[in-house]
CSV table of C-alpha atoms in Angstrom, one decimal:
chain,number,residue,atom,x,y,z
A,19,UNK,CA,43.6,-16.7,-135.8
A,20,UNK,CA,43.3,-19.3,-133.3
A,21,UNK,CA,43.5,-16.3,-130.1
A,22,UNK,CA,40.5,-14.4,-132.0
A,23,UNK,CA,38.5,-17.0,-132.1
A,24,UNK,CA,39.3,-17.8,-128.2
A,25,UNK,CA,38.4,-14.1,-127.0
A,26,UNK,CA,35.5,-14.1,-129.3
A,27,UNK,CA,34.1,-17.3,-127.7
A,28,UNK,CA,35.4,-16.2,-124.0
A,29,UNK,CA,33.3,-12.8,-124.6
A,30,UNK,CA,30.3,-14.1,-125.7
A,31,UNK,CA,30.2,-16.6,-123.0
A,32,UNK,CA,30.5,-13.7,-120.6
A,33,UNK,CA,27.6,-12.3,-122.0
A,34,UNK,CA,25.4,-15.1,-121.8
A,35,UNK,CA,26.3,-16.3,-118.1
A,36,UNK,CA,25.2,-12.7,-117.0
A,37,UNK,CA,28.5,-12.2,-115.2
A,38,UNK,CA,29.3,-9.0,-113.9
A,39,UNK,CA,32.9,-8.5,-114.9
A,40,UNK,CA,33.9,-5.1,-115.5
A,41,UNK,CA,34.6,-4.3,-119.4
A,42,UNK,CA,37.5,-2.0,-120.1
A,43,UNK,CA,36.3,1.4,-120.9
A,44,UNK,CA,33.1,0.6,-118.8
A,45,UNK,CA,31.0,3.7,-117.8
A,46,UNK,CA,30.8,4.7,-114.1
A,47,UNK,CA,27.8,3.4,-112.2
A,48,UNK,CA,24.6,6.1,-112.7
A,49,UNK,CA,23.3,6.3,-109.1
A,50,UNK,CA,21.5,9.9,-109.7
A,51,UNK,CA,18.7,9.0,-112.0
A,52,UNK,CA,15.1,8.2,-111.1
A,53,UNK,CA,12.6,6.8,-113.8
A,54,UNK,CA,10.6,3.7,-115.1
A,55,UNK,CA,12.5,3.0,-118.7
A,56,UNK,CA,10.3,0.8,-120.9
A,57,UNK,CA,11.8,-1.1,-124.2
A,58,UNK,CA,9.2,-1.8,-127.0
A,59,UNK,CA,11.3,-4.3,-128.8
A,60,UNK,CA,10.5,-5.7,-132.1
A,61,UNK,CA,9.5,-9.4,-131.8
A,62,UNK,CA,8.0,-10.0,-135.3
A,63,UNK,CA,9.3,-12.4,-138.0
A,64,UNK,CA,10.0,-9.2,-140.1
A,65,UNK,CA,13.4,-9.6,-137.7
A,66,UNK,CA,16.2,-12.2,-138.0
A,67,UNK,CA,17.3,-14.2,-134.9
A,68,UNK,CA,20.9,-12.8,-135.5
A,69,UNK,CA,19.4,-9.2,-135.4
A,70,UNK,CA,17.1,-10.0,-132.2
A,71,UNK,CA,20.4,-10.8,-130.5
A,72,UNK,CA,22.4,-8.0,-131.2
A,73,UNK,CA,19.5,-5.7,-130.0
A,74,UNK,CA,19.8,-7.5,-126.4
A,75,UNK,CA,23.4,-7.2,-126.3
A,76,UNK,CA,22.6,-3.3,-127.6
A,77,UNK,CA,19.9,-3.2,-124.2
A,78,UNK,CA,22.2,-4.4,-121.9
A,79,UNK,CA,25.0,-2.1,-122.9
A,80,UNK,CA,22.6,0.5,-122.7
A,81,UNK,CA,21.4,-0.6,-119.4
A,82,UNK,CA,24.3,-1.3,-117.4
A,83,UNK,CA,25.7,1.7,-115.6
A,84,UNK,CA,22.2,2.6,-114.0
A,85,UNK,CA,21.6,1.9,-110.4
A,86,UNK,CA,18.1,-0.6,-110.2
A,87,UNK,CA,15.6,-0.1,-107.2
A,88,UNK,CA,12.6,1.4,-106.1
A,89,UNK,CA,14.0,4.3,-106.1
A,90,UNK,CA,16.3,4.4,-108.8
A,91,UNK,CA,16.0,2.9,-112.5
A,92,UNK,CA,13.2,0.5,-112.9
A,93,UNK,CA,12.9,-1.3,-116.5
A,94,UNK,CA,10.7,-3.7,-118.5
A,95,UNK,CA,10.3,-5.4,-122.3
A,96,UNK,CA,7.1,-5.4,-124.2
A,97,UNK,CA,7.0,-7.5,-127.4
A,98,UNK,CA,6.0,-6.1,-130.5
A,99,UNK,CA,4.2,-9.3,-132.2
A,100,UNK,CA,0.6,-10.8,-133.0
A,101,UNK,CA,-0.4,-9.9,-129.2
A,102,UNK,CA,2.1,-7.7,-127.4
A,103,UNK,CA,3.6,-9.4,-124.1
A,104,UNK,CA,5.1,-7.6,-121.5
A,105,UNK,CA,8.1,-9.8,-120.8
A,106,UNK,CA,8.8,-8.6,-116.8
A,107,UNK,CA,6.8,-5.8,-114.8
A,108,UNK,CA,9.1,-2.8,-113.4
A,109,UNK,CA,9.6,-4.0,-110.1
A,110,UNK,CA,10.5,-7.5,-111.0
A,111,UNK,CA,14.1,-7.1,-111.2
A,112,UNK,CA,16.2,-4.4,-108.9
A,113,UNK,CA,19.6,-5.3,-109.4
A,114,UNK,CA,21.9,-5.1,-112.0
A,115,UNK,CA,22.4,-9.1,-112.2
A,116,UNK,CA,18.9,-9.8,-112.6
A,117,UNK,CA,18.2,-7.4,-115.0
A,118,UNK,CA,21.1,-8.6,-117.4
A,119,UNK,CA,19.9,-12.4,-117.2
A,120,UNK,CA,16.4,-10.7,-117.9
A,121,UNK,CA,17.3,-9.3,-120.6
A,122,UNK,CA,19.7,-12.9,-122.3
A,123,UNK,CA,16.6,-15.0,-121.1
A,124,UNK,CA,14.4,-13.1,-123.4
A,125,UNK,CA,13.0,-15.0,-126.3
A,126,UNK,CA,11.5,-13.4,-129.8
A,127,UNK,CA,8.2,-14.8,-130.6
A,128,UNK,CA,7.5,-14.0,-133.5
A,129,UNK,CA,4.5,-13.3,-135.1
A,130,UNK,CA,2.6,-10.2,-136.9
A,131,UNK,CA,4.4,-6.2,-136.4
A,132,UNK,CA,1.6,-5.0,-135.1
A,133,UNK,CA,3.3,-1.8,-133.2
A,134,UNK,CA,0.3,0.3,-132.4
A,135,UNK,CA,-1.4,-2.5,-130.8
A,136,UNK,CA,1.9,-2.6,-128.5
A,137,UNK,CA,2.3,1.0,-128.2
A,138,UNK,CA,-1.2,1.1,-126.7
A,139,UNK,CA,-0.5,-2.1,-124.6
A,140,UNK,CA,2.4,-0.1,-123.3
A,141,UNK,CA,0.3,3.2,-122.4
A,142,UNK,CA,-1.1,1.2,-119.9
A,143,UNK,CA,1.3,-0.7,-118.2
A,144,UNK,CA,3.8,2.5,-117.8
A,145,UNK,CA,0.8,4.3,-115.5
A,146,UNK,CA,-0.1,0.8,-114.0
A,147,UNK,CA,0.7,-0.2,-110.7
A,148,UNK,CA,-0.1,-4.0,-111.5
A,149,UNK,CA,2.7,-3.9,-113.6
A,150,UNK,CA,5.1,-1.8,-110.8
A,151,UNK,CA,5.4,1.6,-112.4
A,152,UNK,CA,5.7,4.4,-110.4
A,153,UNK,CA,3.1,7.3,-110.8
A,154,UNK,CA,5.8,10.1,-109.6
A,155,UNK,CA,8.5,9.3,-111.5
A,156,UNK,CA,10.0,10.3,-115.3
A,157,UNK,CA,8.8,7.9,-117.9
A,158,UNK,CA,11.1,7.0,-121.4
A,159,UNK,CA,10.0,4.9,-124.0
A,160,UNK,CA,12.6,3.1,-125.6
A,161,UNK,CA,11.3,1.5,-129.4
A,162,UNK,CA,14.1,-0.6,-130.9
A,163,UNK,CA,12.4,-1.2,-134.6
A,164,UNK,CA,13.5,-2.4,-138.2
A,165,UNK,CA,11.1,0.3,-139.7
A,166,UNK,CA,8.0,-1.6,-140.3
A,167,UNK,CA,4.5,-1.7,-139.1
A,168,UNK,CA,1.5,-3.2,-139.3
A,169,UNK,CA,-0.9,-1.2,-138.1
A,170,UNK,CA,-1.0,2.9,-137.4
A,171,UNK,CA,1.1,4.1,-134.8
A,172,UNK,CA,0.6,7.8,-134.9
A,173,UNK,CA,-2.6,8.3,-132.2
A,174,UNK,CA,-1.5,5.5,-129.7
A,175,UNK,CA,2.0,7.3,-129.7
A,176,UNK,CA,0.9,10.9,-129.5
A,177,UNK,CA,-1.2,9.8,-126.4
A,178,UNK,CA,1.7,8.1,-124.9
A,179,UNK,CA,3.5,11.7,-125.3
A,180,UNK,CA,0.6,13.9,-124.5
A,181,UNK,CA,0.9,11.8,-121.0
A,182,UNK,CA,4.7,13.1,-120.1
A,183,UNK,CA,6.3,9.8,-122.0
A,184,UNK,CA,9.8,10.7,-123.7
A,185,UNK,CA,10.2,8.9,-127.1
A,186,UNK,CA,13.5,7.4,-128.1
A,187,UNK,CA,13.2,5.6,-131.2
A,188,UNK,CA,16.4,3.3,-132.8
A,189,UNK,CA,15.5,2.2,-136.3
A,190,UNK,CA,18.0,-0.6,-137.7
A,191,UNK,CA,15.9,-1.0,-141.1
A,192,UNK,CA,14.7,1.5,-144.0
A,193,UNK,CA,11.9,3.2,-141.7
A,194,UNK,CA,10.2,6.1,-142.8
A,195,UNK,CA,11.7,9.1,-141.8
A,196,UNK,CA,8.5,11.1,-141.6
A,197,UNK,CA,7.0,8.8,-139.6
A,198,UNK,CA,9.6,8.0,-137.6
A,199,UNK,CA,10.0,11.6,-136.7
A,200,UNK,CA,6.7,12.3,-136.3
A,201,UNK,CA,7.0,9.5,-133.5
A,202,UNK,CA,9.7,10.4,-131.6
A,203,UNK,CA,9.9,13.2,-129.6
A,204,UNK,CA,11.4,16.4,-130.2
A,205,UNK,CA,13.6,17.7,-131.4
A,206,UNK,CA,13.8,14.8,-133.6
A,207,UNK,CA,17.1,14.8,-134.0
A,208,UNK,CA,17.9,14.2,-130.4
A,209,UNK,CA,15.5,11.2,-129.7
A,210,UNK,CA,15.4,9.1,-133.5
A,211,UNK,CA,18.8,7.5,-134.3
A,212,UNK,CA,19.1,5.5,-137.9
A,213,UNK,CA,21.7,3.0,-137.7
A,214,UNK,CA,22.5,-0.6,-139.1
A,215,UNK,CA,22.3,-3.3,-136.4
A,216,UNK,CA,26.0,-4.5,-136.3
A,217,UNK,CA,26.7,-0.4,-135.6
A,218,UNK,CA,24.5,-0.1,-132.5
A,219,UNK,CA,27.3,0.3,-130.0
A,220,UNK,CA,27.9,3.6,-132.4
A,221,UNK,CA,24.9,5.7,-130.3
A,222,UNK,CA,24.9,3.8,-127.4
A,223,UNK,CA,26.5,6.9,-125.2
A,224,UNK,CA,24.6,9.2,-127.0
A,225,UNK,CA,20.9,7.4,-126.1
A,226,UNK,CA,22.3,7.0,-123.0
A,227,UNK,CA,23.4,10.3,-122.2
A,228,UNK,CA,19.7,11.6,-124.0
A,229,UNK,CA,17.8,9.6,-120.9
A,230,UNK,CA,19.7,10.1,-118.9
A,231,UNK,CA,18.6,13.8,-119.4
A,232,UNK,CA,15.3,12.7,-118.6
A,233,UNK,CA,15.2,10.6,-115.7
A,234,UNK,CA,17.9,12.8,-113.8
A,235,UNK,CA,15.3,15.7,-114.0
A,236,UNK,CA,13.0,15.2,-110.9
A,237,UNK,CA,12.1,19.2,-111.2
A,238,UNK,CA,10.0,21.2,-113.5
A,239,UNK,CA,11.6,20.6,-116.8
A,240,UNK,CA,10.7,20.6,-121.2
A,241,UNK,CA,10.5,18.0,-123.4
A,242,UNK,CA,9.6,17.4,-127.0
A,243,UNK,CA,10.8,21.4,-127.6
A,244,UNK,CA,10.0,22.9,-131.2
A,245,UNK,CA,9.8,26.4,-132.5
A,246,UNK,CA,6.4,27.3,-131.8
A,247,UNK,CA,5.7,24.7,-128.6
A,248,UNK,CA,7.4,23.0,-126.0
A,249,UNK,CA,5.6,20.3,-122.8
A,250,UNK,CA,6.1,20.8,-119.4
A,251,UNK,CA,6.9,18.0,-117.2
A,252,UNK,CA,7.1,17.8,-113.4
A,253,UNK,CA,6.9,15.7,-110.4
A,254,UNK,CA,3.5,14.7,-109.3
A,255,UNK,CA,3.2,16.4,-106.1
A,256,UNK,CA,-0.6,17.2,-105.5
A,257,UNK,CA,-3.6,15.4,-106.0
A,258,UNK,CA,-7.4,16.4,-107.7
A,259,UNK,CA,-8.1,17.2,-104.0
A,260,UNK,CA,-4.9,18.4,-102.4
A,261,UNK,CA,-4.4,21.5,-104.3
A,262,UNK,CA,-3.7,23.1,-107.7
A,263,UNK,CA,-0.8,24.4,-109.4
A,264,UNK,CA,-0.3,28.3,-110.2
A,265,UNK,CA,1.9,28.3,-114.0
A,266,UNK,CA,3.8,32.0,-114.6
A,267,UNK,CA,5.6,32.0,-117.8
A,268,UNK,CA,6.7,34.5,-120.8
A,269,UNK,CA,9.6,35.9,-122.4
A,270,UNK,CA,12.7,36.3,-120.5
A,271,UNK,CA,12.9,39.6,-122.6
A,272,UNK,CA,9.5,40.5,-122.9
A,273,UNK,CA,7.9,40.4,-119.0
A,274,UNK,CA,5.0,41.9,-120.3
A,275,UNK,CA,3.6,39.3,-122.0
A,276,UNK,CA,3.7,37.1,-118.8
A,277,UNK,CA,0.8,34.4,-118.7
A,278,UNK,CA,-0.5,32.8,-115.7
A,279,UNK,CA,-3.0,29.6,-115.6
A,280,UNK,CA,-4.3,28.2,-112.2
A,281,UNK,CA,-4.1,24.1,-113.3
A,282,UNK,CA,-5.7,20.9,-111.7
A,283,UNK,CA,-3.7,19.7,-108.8
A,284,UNK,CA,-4.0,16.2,-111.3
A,285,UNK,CA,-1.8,17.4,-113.8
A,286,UNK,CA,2.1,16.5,-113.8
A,287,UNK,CA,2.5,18.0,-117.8
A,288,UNK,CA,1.3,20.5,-119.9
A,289,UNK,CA,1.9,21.4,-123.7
A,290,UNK,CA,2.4,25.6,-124.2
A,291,UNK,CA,2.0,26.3,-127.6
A,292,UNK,CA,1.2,29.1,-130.1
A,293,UNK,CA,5.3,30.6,-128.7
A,294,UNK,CA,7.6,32.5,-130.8
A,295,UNK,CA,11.1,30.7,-132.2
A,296,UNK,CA,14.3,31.8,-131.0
A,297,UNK,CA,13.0,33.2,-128.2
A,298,UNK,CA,13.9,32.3,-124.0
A,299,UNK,CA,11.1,31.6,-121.9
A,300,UNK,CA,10.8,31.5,-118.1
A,301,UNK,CA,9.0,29.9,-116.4
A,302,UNK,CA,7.3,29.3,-112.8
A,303,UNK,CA,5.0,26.4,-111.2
A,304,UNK,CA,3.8,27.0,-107.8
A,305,UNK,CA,2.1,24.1,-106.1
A,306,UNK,CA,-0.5,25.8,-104.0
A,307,UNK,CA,-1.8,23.3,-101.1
A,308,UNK,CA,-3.4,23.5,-97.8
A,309,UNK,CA,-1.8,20.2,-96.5
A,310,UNK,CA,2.0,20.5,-97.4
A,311,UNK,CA,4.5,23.6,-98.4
A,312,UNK,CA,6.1,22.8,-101.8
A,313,UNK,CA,8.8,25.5,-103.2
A,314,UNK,CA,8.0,27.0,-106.3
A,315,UNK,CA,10.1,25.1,-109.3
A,316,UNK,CA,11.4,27.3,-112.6
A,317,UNK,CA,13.1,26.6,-115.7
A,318,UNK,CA,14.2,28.2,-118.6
A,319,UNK,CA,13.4,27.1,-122.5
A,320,UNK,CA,14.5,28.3,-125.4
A,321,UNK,CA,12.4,27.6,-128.3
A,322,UNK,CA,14.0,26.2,-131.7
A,323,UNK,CA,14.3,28.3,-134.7
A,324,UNK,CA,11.1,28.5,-137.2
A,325,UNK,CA,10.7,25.9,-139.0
A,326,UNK,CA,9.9,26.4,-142.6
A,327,UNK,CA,6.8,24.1,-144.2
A,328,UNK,CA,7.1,22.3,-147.0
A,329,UNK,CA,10.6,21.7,-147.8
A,330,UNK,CA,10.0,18.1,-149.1
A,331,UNK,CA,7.4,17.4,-151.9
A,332,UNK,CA,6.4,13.8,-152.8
A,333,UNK,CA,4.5,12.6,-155.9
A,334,UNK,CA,3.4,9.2,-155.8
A,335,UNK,CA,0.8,6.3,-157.3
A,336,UNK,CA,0.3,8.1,-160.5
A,337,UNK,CA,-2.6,6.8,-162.5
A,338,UNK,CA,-4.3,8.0,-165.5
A,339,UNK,CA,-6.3,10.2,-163.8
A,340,UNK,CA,-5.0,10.8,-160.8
A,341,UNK,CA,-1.6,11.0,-158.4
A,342,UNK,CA,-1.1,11.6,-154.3
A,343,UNK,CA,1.0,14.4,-153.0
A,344,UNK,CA,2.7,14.8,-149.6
A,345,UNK,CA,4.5,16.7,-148.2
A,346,UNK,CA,7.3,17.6,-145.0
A,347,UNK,CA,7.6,18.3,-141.9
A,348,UNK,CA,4.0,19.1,-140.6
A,349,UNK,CA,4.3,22.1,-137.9
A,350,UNK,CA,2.1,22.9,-135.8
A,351,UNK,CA,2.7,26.8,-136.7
A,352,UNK,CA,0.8,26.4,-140.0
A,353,UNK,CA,-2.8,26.0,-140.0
A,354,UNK,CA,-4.1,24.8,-143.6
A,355,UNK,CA,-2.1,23.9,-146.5
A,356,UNK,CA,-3.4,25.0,-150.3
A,357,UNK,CA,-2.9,22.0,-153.1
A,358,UNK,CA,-2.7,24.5,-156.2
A,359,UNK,CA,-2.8,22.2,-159.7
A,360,UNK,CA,-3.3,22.6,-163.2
A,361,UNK,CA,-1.9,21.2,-166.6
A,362,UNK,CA,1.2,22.3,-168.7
A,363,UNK,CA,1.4,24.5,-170.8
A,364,UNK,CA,-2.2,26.2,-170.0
A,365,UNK,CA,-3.8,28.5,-167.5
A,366,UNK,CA,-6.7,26.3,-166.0
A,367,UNK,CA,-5.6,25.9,-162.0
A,368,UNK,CA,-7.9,23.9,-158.9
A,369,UNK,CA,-6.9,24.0,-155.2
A,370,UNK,CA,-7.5,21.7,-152.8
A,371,UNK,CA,-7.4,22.5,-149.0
A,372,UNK,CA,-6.2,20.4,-146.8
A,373,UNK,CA,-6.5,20.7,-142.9
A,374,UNK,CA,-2.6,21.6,-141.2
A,375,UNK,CA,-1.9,18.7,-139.5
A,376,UNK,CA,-1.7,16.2,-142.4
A,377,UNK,CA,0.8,16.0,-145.0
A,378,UNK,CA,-0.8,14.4,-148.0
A,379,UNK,CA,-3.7,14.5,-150.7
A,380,UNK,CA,-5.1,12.8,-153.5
A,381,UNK,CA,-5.2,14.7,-156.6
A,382,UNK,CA,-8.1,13.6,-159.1
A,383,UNK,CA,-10.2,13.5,-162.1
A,384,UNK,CA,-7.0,14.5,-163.6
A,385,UNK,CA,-6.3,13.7,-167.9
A,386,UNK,CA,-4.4,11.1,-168.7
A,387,UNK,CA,-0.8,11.0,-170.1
A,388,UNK,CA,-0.7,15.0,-168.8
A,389,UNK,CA,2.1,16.5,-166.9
A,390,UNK,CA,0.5,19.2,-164.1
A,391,UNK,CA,2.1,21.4,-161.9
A,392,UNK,CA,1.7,21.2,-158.3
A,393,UNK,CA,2.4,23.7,-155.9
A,394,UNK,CA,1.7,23.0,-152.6
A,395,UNK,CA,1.3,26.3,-150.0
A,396,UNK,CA,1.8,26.3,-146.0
A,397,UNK,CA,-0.8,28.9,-144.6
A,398,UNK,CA,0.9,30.0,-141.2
A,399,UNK,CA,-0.8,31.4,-138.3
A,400,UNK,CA,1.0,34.7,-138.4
A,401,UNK,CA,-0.8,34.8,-141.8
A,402,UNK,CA,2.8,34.0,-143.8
A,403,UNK,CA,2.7,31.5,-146.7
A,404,UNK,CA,5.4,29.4,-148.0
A,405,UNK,CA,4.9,27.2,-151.6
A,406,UNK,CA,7.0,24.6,-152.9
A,407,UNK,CA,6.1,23.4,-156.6
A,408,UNK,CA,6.6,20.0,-158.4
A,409,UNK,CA,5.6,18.8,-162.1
A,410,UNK,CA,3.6,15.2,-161.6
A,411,UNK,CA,2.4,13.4,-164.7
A,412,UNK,CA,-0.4,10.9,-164.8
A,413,UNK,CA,-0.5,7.5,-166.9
A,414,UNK,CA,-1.2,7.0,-170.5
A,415,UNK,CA,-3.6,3.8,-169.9
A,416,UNK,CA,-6.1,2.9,-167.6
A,417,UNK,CA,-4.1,0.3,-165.6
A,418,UNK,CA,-1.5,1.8,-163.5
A,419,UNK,CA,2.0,0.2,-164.1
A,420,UNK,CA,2.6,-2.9,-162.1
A,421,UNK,CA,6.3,-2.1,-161.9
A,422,UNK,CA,7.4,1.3,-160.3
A,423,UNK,CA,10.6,2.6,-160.2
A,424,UNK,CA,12.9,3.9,-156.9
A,425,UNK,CA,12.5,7.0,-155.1
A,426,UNK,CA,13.8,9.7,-157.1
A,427,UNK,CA,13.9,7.4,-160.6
A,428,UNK,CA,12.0,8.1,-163.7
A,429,UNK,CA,9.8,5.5,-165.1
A,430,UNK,CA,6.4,4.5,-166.5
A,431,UNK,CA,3.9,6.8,-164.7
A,432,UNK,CA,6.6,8.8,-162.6
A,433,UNK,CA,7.5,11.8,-164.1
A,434,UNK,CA,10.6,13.0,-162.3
A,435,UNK,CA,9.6,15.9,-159.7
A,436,UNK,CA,11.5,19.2,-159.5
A,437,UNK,CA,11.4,22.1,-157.9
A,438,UNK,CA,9.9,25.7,-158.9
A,439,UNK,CA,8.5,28.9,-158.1
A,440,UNK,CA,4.9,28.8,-156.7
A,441,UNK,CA,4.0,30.5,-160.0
A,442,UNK,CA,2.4,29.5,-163.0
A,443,UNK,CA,2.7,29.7,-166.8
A,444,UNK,CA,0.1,32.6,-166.9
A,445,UNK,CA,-1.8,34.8,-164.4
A,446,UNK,CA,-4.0,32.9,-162.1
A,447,UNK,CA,-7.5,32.8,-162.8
A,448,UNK,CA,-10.1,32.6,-160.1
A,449,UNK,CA,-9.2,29.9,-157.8
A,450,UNK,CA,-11.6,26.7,-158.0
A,451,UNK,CA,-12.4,25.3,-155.0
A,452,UNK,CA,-12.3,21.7,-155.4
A,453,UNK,CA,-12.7,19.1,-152.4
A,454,UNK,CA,-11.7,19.2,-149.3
A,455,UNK,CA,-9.0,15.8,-147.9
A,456,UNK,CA,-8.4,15.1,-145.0
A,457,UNK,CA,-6.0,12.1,-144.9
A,458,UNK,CA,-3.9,10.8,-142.9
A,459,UNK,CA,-1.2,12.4,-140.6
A,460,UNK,CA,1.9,10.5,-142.0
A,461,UNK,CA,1.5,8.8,-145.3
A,462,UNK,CA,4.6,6.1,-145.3
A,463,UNK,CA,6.5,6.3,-147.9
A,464,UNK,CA,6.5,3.7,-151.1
A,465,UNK,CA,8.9,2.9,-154.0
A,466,UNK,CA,7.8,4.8,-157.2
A,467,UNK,CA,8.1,8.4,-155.3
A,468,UNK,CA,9.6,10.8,-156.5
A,469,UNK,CA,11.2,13.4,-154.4
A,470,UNK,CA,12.1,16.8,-154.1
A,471,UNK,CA,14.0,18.7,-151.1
């Protein structure tokens, strides 16, 4: 008992003096990558001191293969909290030593999870030369979170990706997977890990290995690839005035339906969308400049298999005359979505439509103590339609119940979802065409749902 507590004490003590003994097992030093790596680490009082600390032991054991320079790995901390505080600029510290005693000398502050104010606090300082990022190199946003926000997070991080950033997002707590997803980039599954915060040394490698994808890539290469899009990224070689870039890409199977676009010589991404799934495209950028020769970089990418829209429908904050519906995954393949409702048993049926890239509604002036089915339809843009169907019953009084239950749990107000044909009790009548909602692009999820996949 006595020798477990020594080597605990002797390896924590390593870990705090910032010494850089080798650890058995260790990874070989990463000398081939190139990129500025920014953490957004939760900060808040939502987070305990105990879980702070394994999160900085989870950094540096992510950290600690890559080579740190000017031209190599550069990395910095932003707080999430009240105010978010960039803890070090990129260039601050270049070797491995400095960045490890960075890292154990950084203190949580505290404070309000305000992520979006962060994530837009980050946007700049990852193009900012104040702060020592590099304007040619790959950038990867690292968000270490417990699942909770504050504030909205969905525009400040879909600017951060529409600028080339790489999303990796670790959530420790109960986060909303639609969000969450939403978030990261994609494929999802490659670049949002759940896991508790004792586990993290679990998908250390596996992070590790996914940025390292990134910032090894200093040529033409696709991130955030899905089954109708995928963004091109590439080395900023020319400038508004030096030049402009020729893009060639199509099919590998299909040269016919080759596409070229002359681009500003300011560009270093670009999002192709509106592609077909399954299917191998090639593709070709040509810098074109009078000043400098610069080879013509290619790539191949394969686009995911279709998605299929909704596969998830969600009734929630059931009142007496009215309820909220959402839905998952939004895709960027389907244009409009069709909220069809009406009581049971009867033949009397409303739609609501709802603009494709949100994923929830509010159904109202709805009767009270009623059950109603809801069928929600995914209008694609190759003119296919897909419908999922749920029953949803609204309250009997007109307060709504203080007390709701778990996901998936009956209870006052909840009537337990389940899943049917997108057909009703009788024919359809004439459709009515009831308001129009457009609400937000990720509703976060609440106890009192009730689910159905």
């Amino acid at each position: 008992m006595l020798a477990k507590v020594l080597l605990s004490l002797f390896l924590w003590l390593r870990f705090a003096a910032g010494q850089d003994t080798p650890e058995p097992g260790a990874q070989p030093p990463i000398s081939s990558a190139e990129g500025d790596l920014l953490f957004l680490l939760d900060s808040s009082a939502s987070v305990s001191h105990y879980e702070f600390s394994k999160v900085k032991e989870f950094m540096w054991d992510l950290l600690h293969p890559f080579t740190f320079g000017p031209r190599d790995v550069q990395t910095s901390i932003i707080h999430i909290s009240t105010t978010p505080t960039m803890e070090f600029p990129f260039d601050q510290h270049l070797s491995s030593g400095t960045v490890r005693k960075a890292i154990r000398d950084t203190r949580q502050l505290m404070g309000d999870t305000n992520t979006g104010k962060a994530l837009s606090f980050a946007k700049e300082k990852l193009f900012s030369g104040e702060a020592g990022a590099r304007p040619d190199v790959p950038k990867v946003l690292v968000w270490v979170t417990d699942g909770f926000s504050t504030d909205d997070i969905s525009e400040p991080m879909q600017l951060l990706k529409d600028m080339g950033v790489t999303v990796f997002i670790v959530s420790t707590g109960r986060g909303n997977f639609l969000e969450l997803s939403a978030a990261a980039s994609q494929p999802s599954d490659k670049h949002l890990h759940f896991v508790d915060v004792d586990d993290l040394p679990i998908i250390t490698k596996e992070l590790r290995d996914g940025i390292l994808g990134v910032i090894r890539a200093k040529r033409l290469h696709a991130t955030d690839v899905t089954s109708s899009s995928f963004r091109l990224v590439w080395p900023r070689l020319l400038s508004q005035d030096s030049g402009y870039y020729s893009l060639e890409y199509g099919p590998r199977a299909d040269p016919a339906r080759r596409s070229t676009q002359q681009l500003s010589g300011a560009l270093s991404s670009l999002l192709l969308s509106h592609l077909t799934p399954e299917t191998t495209y090639e593709v070709a950028l040509t810098p074109e400049s009078n000043v400098h020769y610069f080879p013509t970089q290619t790539t191949s990418v394969t686009t995911l298999p279709e998605e299929i829209s909704p596969v998830q429908v969600l009734i929630s904050d059931s009142g007496p005359h009215s309820f909220h519906v959402s839905w998952a995954p939004v895709l960027d393949s389907v244009t409009s979505y069709q909220v069809l409702y009406g009581p049971l048993p009867g033949n009397s049926v409303k739609v609501l439509q709802v603009d494709g890239r949100h994923n929830s509604t509010v159904v109202e002036h709805l009767a009270p103590n009623t059950t109603y089915l809801v069928t929600v339809t995914a209008i694609y843009r190759s003119g296919k339609e897909k419908s999922l169907s749920a029953k949803a019953c609204t309250q009997e009084g007109a307060q709504r119940s203080a007390e709701r239950p778990a996901l998936g749990q009956q209870g006052q107000g909840v009537c337990a979802a389940c899943v049917q044909p997108p057909a009703w009790p009788e024919a359809l009548p004439q459709r009515a065409q009831a308001a129009s909602y457009r609400g937000p692009r990720i509703q976060a999820q609440r106890a009192g749902q009730t689910a159905v996949s």
